[in-house]
PDB file of C-alpha atoms and ligand atoms in Angstrom:
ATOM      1  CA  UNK M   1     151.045 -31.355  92.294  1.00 97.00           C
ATOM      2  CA  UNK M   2     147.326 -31.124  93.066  1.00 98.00           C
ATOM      3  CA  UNK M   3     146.342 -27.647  94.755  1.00 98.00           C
ATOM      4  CA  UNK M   4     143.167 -26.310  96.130  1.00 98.00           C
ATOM      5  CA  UNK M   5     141.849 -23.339  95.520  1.00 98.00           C
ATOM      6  CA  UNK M   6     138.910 -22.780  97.880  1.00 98.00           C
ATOM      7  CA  UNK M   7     138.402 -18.940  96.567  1.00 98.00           C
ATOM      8  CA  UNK M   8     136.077 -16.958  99.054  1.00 98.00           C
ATOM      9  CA  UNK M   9     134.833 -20.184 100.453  1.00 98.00           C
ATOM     10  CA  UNK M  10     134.587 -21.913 104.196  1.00 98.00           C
ATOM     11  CA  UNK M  11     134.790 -19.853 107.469  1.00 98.00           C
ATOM     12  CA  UNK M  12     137.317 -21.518 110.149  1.00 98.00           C
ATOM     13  CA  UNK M  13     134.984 -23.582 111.627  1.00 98.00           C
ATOM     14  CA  UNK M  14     134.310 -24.814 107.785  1.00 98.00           C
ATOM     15  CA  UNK M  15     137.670 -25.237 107.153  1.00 98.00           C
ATOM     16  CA  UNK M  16     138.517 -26.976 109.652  1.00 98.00           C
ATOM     17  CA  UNK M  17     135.555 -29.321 109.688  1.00 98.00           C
ATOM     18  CA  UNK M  18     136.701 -30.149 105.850  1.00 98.00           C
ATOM     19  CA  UNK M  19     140.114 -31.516 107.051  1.00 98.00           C
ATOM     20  CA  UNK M  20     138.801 -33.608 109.735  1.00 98.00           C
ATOM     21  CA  UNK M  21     137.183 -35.388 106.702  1.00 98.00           C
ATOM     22  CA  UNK M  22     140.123 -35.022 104.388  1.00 98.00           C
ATOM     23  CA  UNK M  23     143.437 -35.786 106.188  1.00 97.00           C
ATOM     24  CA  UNK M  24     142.323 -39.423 106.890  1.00 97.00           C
ATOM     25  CA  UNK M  25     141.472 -39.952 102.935  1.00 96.00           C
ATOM     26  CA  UNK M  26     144.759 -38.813 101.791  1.00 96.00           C
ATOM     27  CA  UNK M  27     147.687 -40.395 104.116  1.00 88.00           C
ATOM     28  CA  UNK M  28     150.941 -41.130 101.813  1.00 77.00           C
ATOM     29  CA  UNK M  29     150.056 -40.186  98.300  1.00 76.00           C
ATOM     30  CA  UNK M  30     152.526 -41.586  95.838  1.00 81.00           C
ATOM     31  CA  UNK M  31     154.203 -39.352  94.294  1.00 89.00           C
ATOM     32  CA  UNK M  32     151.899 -36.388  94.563  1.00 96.00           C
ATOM     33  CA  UNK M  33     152.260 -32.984  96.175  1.00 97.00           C
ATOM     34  CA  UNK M  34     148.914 -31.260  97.865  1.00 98.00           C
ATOM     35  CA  UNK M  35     148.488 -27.781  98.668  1.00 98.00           C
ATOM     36  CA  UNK M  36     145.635 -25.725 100.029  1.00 98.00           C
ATOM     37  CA  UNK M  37     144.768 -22.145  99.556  1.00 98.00           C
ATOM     38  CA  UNK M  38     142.112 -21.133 102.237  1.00 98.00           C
ATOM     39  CA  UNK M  39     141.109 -17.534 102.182  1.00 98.00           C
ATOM     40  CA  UNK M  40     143.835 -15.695 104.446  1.00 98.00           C
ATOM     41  CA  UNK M  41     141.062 -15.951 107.363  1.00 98.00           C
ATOM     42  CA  UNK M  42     142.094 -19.387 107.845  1.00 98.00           C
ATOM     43  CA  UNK M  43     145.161 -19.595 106.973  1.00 98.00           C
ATOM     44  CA  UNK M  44     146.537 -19.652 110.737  1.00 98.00           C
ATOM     45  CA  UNK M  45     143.895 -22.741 111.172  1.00 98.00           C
ATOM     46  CA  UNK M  46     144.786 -24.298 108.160  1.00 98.00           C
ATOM     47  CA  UNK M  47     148.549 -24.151 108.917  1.00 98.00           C
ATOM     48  CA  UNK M  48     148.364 -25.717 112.041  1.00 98.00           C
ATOM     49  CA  UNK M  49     146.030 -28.448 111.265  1.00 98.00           C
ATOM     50  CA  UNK M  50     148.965 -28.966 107.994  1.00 97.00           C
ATOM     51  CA  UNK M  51     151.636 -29.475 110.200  1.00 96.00           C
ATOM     52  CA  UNK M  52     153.466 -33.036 109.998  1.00 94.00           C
ATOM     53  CA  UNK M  53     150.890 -33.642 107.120  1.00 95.00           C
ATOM     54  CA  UNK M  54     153.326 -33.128 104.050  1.00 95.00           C
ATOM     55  CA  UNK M  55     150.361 -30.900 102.616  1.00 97.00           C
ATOM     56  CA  UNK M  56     151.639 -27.181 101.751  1.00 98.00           C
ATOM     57  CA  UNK M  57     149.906 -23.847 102.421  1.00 98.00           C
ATOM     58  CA  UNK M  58     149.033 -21.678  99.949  1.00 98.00           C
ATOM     59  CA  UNK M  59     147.492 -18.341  99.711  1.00 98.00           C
ATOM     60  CA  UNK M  60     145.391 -16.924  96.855  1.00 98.00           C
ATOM     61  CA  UNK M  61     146.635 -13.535  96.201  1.00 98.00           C
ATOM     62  CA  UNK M  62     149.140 -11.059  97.661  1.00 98.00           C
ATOM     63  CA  UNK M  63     150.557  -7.496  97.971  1.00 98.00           C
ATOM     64  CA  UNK M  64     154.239  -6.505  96.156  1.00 98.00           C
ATOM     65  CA  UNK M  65     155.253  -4.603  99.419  1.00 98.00           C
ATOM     66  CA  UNK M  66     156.562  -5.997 102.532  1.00 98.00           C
ATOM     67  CA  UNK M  67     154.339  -3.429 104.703  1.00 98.00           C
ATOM     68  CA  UNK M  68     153.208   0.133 104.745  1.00 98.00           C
ATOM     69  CA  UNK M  69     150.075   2.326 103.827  1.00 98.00           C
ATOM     70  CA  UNK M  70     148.179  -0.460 101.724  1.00 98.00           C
ATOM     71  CA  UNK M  71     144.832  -0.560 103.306  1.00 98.00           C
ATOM     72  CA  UNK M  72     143.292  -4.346 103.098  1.00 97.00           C
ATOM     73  CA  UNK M  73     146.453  -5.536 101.985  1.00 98.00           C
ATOM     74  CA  UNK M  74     148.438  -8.770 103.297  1.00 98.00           C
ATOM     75  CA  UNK M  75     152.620  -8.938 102.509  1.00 98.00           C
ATOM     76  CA  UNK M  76     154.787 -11.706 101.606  1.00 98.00           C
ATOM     77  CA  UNK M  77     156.333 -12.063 105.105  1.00 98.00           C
ATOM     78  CA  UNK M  78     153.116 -11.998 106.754  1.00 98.00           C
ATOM     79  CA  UNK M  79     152.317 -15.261 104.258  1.00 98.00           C
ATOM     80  CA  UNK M  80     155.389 -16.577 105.342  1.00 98.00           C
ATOM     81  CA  UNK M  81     155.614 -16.095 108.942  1.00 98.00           C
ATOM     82  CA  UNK M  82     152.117 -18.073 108.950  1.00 98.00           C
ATOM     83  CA  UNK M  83     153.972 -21.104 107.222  1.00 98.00           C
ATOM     84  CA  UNK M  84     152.888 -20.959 103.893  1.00 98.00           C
ATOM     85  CA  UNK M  85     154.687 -22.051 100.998  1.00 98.00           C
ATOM     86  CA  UNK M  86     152.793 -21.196  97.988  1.00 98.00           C
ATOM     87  CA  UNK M  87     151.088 -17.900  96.766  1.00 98.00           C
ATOM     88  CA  UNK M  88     148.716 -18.116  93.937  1.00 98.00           C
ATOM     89  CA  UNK M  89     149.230 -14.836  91.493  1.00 98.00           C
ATOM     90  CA  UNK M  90     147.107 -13.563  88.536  1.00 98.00           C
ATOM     91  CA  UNK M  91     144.220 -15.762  89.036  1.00 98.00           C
ATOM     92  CA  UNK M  92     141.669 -14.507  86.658  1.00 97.00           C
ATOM     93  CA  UNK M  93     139.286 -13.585  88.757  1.00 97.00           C
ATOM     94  CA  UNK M  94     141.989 -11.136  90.135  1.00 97.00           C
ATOM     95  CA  UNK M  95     142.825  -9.826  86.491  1.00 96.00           C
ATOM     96  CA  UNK M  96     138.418  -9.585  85.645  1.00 95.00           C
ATOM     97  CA  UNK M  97     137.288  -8.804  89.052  1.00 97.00           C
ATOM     98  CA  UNK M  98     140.346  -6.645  90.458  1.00 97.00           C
ATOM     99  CA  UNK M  99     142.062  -5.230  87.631  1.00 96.00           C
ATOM    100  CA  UNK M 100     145.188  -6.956  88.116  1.00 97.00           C
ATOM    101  CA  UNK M 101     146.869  -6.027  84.766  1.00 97.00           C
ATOM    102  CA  UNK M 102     150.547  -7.732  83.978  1.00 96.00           C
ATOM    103  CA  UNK M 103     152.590  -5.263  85.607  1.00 97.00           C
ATOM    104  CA  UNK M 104     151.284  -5.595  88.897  1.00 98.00           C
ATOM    105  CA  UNK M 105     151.540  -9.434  88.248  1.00 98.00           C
ATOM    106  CA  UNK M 106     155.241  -9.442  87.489  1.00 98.00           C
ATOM    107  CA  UNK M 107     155.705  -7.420  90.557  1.00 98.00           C
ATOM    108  CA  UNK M 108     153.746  -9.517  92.574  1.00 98.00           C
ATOM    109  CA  UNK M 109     155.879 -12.750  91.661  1.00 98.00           C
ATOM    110  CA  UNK M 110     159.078 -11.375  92.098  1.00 98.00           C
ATOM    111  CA  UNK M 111     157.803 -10.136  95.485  1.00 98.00           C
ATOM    112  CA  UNK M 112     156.861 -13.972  96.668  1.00 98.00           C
ATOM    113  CA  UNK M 113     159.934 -15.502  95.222  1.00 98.00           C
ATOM    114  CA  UNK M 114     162.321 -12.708  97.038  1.00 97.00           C
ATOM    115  CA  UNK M 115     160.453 -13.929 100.565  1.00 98.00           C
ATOM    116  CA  UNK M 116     161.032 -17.388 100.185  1.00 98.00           C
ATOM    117  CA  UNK M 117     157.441 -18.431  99.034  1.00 98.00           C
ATOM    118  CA  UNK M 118     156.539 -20.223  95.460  1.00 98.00           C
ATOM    119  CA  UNK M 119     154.091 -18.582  92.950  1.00 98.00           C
ATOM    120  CA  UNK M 120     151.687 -20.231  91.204  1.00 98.00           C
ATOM    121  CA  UNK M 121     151.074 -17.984  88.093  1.00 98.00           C
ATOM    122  CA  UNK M 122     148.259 -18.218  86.540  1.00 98.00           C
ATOM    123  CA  UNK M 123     147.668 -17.767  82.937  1.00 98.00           C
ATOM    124  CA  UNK M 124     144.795 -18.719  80.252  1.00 98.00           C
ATOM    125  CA  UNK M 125     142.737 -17.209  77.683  1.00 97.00           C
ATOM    126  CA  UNK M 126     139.125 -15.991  77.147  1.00 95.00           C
ATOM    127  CA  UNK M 127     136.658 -17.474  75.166  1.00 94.00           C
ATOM    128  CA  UNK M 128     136.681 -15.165  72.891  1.00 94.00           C
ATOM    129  CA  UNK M 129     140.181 -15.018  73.077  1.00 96.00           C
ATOM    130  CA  UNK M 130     140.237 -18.295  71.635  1.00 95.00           C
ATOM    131  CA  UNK M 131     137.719 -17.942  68.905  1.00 94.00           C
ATOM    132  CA  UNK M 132     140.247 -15.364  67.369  1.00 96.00           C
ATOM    133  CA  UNK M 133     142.649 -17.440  67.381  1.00 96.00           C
ATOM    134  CA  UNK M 134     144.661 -16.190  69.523  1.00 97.00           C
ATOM    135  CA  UNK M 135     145.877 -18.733  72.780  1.00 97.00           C
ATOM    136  CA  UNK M 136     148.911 -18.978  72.010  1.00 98.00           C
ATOM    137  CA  UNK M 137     149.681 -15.004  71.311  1.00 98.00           C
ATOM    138  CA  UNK M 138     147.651 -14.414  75.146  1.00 98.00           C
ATOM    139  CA  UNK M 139     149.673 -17.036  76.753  1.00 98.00           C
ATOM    140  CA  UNK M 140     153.142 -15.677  75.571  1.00 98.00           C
ATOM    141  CA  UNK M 141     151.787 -12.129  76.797  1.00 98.00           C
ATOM    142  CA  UNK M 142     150.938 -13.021  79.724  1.00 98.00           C
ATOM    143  CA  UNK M 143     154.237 -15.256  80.937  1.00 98.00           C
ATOM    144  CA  UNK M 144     156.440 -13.161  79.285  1.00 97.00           C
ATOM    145  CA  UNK M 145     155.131 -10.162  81.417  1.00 97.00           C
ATOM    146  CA  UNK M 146     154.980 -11.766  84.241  1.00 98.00           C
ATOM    147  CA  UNK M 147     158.822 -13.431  84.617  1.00 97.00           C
ATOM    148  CA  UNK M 148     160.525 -10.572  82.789  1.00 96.00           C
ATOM    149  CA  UNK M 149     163.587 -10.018  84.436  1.00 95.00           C
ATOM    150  CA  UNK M 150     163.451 -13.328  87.091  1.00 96.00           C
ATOM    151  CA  UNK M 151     166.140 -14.918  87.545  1.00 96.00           C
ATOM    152  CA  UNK M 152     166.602 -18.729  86.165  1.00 96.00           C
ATOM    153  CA  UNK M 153     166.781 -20.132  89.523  1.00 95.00           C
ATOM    154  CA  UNK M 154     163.905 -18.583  90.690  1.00 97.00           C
ATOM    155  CA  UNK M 155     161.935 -19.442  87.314  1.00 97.00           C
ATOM    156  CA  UNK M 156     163.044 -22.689  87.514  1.00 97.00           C
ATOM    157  CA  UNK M 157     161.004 -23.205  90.838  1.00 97.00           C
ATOM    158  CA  UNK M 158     157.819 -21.952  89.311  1.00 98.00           C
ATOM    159  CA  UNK M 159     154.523 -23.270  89.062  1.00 98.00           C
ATOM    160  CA  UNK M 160     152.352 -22.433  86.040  1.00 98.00           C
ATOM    161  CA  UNK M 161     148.698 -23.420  86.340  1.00 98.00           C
ATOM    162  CA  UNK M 162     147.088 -22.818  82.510  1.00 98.00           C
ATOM    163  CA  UNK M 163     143.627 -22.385  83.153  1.00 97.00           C
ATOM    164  CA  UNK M 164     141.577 -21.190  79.960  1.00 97.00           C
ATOM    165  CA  UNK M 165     139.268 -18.739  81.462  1.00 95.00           C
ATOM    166  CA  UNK M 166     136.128 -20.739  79.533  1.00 93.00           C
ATOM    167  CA  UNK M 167     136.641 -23.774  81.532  1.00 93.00           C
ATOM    168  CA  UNK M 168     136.621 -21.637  85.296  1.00 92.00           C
ATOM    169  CA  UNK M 169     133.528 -22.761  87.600  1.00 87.00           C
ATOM    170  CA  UNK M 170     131.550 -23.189  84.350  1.00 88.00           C
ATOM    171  CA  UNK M 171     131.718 -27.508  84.586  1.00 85.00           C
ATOM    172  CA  UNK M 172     133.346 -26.524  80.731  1.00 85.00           C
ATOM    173  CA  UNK M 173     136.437 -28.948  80.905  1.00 87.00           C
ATOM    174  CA  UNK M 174     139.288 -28.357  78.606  1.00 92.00           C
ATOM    175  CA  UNK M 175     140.197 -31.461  76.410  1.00 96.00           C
ATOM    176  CA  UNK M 176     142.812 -33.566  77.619  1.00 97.00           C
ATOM    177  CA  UNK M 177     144.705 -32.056  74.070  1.00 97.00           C
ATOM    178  CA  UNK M 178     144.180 -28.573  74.871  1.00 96.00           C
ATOM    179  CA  UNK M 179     144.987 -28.744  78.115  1.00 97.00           C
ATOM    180  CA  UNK M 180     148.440 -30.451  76.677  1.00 98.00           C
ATOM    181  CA  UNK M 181     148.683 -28.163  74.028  1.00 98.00           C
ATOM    182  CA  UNK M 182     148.501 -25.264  76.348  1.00 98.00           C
ATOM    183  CA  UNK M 183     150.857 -26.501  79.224  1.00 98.00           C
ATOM    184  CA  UNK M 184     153.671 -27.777  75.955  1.00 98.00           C
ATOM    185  CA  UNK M 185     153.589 -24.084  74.470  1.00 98.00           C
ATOM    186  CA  UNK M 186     154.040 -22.636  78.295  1.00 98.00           C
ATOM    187  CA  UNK M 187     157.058 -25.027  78.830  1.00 98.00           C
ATOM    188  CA  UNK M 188     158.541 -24.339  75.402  1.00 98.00           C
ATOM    189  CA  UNK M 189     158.338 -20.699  75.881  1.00 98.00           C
ATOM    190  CA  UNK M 190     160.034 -21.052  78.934  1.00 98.00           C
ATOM    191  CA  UNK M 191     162.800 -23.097  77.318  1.00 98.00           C
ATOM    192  CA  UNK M 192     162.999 -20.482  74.645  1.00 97.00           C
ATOM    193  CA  UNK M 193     163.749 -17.884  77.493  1.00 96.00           C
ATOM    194  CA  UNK M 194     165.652 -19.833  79.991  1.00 97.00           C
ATOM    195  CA  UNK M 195     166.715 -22.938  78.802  1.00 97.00           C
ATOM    196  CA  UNK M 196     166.302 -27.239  79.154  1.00 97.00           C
ATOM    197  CA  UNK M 197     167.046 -27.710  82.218  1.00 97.00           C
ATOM    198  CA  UNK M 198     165.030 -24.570  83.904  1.00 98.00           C
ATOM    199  CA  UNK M 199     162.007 -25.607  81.260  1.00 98.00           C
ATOM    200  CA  UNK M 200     162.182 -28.919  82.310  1.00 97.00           C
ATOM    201  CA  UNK M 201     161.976 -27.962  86.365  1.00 97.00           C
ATOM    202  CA  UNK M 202     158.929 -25.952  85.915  1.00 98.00           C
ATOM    203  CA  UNK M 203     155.790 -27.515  87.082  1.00 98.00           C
ATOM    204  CA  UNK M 204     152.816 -26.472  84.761  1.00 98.00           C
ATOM    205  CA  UNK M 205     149.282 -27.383  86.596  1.00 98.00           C
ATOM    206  CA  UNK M 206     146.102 -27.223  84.404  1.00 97.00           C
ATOM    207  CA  UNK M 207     142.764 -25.607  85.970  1.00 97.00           C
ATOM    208  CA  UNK M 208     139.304 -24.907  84.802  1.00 96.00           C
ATOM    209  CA  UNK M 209     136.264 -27.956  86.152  1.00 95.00           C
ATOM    210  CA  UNK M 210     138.788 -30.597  87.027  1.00 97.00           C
ATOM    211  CA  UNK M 211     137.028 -32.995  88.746  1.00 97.00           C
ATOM    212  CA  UNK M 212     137.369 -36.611  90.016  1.00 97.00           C
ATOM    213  CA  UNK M 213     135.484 -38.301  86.658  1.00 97.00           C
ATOM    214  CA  UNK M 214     138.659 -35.795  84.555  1.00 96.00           C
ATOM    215  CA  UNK M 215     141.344 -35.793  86.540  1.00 97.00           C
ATOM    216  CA  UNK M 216     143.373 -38.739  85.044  1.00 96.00           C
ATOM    217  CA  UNK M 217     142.999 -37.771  81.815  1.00 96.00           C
ATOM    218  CA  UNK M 218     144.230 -34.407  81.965  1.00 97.00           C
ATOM    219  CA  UNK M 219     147.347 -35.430  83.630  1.00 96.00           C
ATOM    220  CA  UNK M 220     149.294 -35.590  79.917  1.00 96.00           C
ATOM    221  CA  UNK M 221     152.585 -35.499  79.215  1.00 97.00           C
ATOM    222  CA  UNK M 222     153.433 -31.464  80.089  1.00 97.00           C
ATOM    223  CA  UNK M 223     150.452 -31.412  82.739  1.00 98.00           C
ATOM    224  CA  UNK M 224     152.373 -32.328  86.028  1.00 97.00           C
ATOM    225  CA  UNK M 225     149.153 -31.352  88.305  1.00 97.00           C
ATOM    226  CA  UNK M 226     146.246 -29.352  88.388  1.00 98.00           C
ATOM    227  CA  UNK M 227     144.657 -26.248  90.606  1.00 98.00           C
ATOM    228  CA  UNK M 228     141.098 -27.103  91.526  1.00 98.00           C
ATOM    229  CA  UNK M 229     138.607 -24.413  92.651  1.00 98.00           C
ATOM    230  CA  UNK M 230     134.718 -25.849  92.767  1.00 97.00           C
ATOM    231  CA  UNK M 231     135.659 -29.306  93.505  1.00 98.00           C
ATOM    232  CA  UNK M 232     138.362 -28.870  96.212  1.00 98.00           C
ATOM    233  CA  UNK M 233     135.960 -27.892  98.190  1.00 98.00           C
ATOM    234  CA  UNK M 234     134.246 -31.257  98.986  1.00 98.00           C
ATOM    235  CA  UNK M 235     136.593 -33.505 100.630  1.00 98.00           C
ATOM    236  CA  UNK M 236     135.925 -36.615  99.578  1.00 98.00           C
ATOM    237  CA  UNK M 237     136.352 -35.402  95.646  1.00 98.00           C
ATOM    238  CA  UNK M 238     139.426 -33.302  96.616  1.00 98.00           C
ATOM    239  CA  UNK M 239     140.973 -36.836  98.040  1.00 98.00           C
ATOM    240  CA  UNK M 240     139.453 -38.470  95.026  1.00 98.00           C
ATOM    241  CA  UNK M 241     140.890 -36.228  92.391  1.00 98.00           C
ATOM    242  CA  UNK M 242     144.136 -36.622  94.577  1.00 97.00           C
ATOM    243  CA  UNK M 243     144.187 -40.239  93.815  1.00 96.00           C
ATOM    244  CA  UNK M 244     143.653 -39.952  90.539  1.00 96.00           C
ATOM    245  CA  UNK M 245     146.880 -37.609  90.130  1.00 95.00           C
ATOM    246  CA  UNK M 246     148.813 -40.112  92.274  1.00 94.00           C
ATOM    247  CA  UNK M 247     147.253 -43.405  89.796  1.00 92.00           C
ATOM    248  CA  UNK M 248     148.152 -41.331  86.346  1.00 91.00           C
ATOM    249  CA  UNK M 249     151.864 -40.368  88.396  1.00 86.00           C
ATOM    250  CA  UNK M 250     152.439 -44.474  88.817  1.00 83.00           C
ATOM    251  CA  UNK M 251     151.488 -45.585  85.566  1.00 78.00           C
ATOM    252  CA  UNK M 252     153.423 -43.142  83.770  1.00 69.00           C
TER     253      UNK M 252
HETATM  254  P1  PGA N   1     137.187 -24.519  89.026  1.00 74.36           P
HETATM  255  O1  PGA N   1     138.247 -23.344  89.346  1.00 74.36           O
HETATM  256  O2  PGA N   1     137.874 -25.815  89.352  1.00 74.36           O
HETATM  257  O3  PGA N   1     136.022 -24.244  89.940  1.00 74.36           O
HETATM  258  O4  PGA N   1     136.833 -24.404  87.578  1.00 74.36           O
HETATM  259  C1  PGA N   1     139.595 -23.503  89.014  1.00 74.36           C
HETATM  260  C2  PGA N   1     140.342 -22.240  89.401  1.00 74.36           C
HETATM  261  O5  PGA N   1     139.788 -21.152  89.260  1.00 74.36           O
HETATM  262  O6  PGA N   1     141.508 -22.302  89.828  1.00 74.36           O
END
């Protein structure tokens, strides 16, 4: 599953101009699932331009409640009257920028999955995070916090995207054996909590500079896709890095 993340980027008219260029360069992917997360300004665009496509809607961020005094806010069945399917939660930006701590996280996903919609939680360390040492301790924090009390049906339709904070917008790729060794500890804690099967259903995505020349190679054995911010935003790399996902899906 290959999802764009356009962040605060491309008006309507920009948005829409991008998927003159990029529906025509991405008709029957093998095997690959596409998603785009336009700011919620296009969304209603977006969707319509999606329909009959096979590509999903996503939005980047969300509110717990399903209405009331939240100034600025947008709900889960205002996402889902508009036809989306996925929501991303806990981008990083939202945990540095907006002070999302882990609490608000874990009620954010149980929120989307309650209203129909699929998260995509995102998880990863800081750089200094992992000088210390201490991935592995930051990733367990932050998934166990944010399925805590889920159920196994709903966890089981979960996307994970691990995106190590370093590798964000800073062209900083992961290696194609971090990015494995981060998406194989998310899965096993997952199994640890919830079991094979449910483990094995999750979809773990790996973010941070994925690009066309990368793609392939990060698509290892745990990484089933990955969430692309700077590059999505270009349509003819967005179809290109689609490709690659759909060559590393048929010659697995
Ligand atoms: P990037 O962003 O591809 O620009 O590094 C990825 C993300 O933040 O999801």
């Amino acid at each position: 599953m290959i999802a764009a993340n356009w962040k605060m980027h491309k008006t309507v008219a920009e948005a829409r101009a991008f998927l003159e260029a990029f529906l025509p360069l991405v008709k029957n992917p093998q095997g690959v699932e596409i998603a785009i997360a336009p700011p919620f300004t296009a969304l209603p665009a977006v969707g319509e331009m999606l329909r009959g496509t096979g590509i999903a809607l996503g939005a980047q961020n969300v509110f717990y409640e399903p209405q009331g005094a939240y100034t600025g806010e947008i709900s889960p069945p205002m996402l889902k009257e508009l036809g989306c399917r996925y929501v991303i939660v806990g981008h990083s930006e939202r945990r540095q920028h907006f002070h999302e701590d882990d609490e608000t996280i874990r009620k954010k996903l149980k929120a989307v999955f309650e209203h129909g919609l699929v998260p995509i939680l995102c998880v990863g360390e800081t750089l200094e995070e992992r000088r210390a040492g201490q991935t592995e301790a930051v990733l367990e924090r932050q998934l166990r916090a944010a399925v805590e009390g889920l159920s196994a049906e709903f966890v089981g339709e979960l996307v994970i995207a691990y995106e190590p904070v370093w590798a964000i917008g800073t062209g900083e790729t992961a290696s194609p054996e971090d990015a494995e060794a981060g998406a194989r500890f998310l899965r096993s804690r997952i199994h640890k909590l919830y079991g094979e099967s449910i483990a094995e259903r999750v979809r773990v995505q790996y973010g941070g500079s994925v690009k066309p020349e990368n793609a392939r190679s990060l698509m290892t054995e745990n990484v089933d896709g990955a969430l692309v911010g700077g590059a999505s935003l270009d349509p003819e790399k967005f179809a290109a890095i689609v490709k690659e996902a759909a060559a590393a899906t048929s010659s697995a």
